[in-house]
PDB file of C-alpha atoms in Angstrom:
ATOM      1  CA  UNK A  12      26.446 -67.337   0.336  1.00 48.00           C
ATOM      2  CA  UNK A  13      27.998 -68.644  -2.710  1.00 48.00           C
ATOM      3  CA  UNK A  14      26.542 -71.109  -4.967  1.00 47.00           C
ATOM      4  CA  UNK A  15      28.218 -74.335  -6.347  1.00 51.00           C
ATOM      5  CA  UNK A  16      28.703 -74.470  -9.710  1.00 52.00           C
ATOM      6  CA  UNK A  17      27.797 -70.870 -10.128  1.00 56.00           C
ATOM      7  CA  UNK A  18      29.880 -68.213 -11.678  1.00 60.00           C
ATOM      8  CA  UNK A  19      29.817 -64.374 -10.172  1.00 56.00           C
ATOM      9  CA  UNK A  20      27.809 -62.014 -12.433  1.00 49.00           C
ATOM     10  CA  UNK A  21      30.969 -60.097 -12.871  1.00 49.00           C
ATOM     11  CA  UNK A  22      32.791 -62.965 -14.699  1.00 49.00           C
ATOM     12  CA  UNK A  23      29.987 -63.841 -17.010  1.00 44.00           C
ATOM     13  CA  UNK A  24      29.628 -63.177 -20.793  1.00 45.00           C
ATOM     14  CA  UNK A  25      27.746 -63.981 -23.791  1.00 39.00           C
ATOM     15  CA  UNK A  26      30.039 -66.329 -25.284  1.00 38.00           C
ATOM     16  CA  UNK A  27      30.977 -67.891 -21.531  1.00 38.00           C
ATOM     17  CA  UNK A  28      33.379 -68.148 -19.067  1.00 35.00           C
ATOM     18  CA  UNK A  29      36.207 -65.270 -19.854  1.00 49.00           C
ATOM     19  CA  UNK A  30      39.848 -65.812 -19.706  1.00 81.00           C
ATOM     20  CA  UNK A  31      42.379 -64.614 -16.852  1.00 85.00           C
ATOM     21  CA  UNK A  32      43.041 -61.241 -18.653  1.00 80.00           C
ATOM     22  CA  UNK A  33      39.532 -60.494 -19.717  1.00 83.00           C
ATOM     23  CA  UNK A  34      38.477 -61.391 -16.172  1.00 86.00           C
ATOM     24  CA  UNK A  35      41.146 -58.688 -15.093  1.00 86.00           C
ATOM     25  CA  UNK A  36      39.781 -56.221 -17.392  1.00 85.00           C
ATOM     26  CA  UNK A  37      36.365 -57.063 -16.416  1.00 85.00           C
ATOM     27  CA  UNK A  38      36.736 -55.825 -12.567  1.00 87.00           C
ATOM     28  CA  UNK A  39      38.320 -52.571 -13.178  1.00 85.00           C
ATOM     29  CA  UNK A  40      40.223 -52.709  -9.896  1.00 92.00           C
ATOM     30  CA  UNK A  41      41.659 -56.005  -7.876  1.00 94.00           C
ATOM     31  CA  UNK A  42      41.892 -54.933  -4.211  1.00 96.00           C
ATOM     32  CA  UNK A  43      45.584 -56.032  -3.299  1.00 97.00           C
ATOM     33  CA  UNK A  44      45.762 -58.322  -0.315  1.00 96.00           C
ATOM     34  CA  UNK A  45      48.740 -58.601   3.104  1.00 96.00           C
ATOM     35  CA  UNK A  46      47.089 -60.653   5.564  1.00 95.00           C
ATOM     36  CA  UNK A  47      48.828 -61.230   8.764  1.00 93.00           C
ATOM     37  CA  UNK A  48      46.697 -64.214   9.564  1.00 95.00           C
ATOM     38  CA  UNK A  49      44.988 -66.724   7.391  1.00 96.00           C
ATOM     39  CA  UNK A  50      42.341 -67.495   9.276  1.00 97.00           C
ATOM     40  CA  UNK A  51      41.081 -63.844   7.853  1.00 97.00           C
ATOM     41  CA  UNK A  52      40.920 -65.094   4.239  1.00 97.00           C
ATOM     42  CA  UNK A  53      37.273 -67.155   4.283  1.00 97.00           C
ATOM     43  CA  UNK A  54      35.612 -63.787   5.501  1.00 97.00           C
ATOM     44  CA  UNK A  55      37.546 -61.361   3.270  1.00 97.00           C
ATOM     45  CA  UNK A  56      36.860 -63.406   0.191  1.00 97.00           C
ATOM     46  CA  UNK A  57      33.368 -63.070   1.581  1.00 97.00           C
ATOM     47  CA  UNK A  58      33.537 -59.251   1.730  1.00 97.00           C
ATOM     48  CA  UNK A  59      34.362 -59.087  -1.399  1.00 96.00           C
ATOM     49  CA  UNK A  60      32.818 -61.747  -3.404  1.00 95.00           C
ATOM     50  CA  UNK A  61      29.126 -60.881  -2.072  1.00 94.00           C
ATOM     51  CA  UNK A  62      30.261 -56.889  -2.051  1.00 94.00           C
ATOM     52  CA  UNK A  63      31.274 -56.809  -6.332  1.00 92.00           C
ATOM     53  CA  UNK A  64      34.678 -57.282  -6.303  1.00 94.00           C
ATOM     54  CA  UNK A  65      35.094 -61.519  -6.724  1.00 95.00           C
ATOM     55  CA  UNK A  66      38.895 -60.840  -6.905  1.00 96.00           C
ATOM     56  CA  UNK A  67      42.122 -59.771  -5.102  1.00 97.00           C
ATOM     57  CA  UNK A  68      45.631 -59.937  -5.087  1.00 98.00           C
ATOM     58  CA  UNK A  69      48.006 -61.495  -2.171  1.00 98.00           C
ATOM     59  CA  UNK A  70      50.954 -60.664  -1.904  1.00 97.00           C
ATOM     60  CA  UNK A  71      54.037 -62.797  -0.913  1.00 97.00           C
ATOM     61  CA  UNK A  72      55.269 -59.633   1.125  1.00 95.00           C
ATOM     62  CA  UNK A  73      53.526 -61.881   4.458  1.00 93.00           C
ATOM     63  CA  UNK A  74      54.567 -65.274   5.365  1.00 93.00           C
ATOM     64  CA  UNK A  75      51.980 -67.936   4.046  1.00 95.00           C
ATOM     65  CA  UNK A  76      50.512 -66.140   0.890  1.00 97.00           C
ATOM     66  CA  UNK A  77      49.773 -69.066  -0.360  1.00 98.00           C
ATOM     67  CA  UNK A  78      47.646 -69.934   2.100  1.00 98.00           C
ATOM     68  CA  UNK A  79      45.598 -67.142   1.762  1.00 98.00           C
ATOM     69  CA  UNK A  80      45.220 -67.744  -1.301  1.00 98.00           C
ATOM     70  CA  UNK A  81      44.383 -71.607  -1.150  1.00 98.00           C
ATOM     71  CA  UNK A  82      41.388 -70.104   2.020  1.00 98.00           C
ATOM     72  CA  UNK A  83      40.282 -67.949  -0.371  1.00 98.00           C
ATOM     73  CA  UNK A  84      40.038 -70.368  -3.738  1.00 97.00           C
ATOM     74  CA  UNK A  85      38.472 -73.335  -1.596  1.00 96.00           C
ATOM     75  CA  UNK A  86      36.105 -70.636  -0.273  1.00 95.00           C
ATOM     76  CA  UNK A  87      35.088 -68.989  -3.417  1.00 96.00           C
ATOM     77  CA  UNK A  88      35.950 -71.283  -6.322  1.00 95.00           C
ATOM     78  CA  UNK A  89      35.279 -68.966  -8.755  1.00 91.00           C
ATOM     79  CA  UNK A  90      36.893 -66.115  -7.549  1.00 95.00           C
ATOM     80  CA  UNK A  91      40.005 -64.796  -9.188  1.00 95.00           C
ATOM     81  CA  UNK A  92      42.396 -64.488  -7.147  1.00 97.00           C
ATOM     82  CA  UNK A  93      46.546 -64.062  -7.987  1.00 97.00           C
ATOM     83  CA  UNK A  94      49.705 -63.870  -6.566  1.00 98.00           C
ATOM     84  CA  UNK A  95      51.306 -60.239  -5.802  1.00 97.00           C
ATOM     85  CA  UNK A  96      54.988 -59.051  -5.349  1.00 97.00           C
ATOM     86  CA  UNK A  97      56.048 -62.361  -6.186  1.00 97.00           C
ATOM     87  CA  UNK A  98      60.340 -61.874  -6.512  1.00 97.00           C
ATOM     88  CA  UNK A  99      61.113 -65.787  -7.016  1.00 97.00           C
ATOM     89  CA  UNK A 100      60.268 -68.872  -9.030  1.00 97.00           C
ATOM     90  CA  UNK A 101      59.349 -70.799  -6.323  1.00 97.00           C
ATOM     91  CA  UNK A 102      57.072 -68.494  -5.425  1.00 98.00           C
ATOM     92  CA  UNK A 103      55.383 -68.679  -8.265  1.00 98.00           C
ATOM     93  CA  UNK A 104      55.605 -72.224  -7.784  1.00 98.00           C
ATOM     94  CA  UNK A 105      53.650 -72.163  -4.381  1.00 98.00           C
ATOM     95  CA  UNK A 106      51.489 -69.389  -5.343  1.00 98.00           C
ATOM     96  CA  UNK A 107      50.080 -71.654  -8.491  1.00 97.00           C
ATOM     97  CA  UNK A 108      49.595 -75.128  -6.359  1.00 98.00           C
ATOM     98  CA  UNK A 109      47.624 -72.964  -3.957  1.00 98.00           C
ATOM     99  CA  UNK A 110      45.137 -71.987  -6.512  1.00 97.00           C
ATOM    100  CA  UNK A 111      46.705 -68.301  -7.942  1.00 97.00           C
ATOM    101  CA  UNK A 112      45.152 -67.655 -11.456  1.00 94.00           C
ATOM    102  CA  UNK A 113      47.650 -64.483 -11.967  1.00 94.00           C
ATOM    103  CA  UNK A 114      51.195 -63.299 -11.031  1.00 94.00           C
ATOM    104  CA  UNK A 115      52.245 -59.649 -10.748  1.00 95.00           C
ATOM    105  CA  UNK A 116      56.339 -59.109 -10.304  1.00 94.00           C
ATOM    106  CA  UNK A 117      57.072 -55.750  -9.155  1.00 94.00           C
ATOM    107  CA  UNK A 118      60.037 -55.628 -11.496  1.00 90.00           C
ATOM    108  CA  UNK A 119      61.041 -57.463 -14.694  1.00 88.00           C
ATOM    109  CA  UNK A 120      61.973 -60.725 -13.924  1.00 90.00           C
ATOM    110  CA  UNK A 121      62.712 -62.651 -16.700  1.00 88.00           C
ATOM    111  CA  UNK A 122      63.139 -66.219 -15.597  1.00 92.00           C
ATOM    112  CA  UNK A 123      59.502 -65.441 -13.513  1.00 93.00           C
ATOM    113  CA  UNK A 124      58.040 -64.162 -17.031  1.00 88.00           C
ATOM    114  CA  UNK A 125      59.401 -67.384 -19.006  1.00 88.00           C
ATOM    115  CA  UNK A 126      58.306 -69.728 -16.029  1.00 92.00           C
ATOM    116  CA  UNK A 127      54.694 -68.353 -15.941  1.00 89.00           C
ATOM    117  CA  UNK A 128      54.795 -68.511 -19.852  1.00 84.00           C
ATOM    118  CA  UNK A 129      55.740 -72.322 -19.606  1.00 87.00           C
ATOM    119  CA  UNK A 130      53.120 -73.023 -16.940  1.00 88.00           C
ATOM    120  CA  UNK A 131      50.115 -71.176 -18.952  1.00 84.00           C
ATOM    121  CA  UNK A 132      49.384 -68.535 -16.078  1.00 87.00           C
ATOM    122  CA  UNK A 133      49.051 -64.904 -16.836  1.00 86.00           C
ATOM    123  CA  UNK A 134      51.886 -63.390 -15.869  1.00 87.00           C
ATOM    124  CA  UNK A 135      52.077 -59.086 -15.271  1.00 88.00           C
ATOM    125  CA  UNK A 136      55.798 -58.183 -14.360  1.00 89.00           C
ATOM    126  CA  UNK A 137      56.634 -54.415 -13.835  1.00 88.00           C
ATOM    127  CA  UNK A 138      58.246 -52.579 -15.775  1.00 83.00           C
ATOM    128  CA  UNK A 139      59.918 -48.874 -15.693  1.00 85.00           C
ATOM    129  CA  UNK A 140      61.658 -48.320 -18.577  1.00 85.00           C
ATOM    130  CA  UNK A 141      61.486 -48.916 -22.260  1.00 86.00           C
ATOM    131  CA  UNK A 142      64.011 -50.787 -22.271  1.00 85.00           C
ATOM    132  CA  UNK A 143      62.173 -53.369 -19.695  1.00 81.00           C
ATOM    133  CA  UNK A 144      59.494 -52.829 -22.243  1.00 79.00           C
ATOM    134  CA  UNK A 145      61.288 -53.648 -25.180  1.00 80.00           C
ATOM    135  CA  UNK A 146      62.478 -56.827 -23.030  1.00 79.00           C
ATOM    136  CA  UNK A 147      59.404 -58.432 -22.272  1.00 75.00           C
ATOM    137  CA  UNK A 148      56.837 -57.677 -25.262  1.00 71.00           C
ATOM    138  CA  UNK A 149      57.989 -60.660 -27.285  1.00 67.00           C
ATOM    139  CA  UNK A 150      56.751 -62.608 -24.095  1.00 65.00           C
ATOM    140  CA  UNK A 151      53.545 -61.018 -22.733  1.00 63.00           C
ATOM    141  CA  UNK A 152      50.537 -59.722 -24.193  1.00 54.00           C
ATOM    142  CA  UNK A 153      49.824 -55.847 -22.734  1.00 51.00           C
ATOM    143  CA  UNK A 154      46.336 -54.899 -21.657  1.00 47.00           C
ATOM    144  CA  UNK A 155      46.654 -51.299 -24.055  1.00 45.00           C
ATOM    145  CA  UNK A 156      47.966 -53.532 -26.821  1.00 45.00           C
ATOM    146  CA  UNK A 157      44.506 -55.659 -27.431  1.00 47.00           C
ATOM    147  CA  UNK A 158      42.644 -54.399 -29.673  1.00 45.00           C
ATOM    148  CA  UNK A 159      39.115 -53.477 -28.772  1.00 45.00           C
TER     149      UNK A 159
END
């Protein structure tokens, strides 16, 4: 059962509470989520809170993501959850009031990118070519670029 006011070991660090990419970094793998019914958010986030993995990703590919996502933050507070295959600003939109610390674009979007810039919200958008790489450094920090 979680604990209010608690953080999940995973997340914690000597200096505190980590931001949205080092949280990313920190669980190795985000288990992506396509729920066809919100009412199975509570126990999922359960599943994987209490089994190691406080995180996931929901995609918009199902009607009401966001309210997966809003089960799953109200839930689990602490968990880190984002937004996946999110294709349009006002997804990004809904995804964010709902509680979404992260969006991941399957393709360079670069009004998405500049939106989630604005807003302060880690933004991931995919990219295939170097030319979408070239695009889109100015604006993101990469996870291979930090230095360790």
């Amino acid at each position: 059962m979680r604990k209010t006011g608690t953080k999940h070991p995973v997340f914690l660090a000597k200096e505190g509470i980590m931001n949205t990419y080092e949280k990313i970094e920190k669980c190795k793998m985000i288990p992506v989520i396509a729920l066809e019914n919100v009412s199975d958010a509570k126990p999922l986030a359960k599943a994987l809170y209490e089994g190691g993995l406080p995180c996931a990703e929901v995609t918009f590919r199902k009607e009401g993501a966001e309210l997966v996502i809003k089960a799953m933050k109200e839930e689990y507070p602490d968990m880190l959850v984002g937004a996946g295959t999110v294709l349009k600003k006002e997804q990004v939109e809904k995804a964010l009031e709902a509680g979404a610390e992260f969006i991941v674009s399957p393709g360079l979007d670069e009004e998405i990118v500049k939106l989630c810039i604005e807003k302060n919200v880690c933004v991931i958008p995919g990219v295939s070519t170097a030319s979408d790489v070239a695009k889109v450094t100015p604006l993101v920090f990469f996870f291979s670029t930090r230095p360790r």
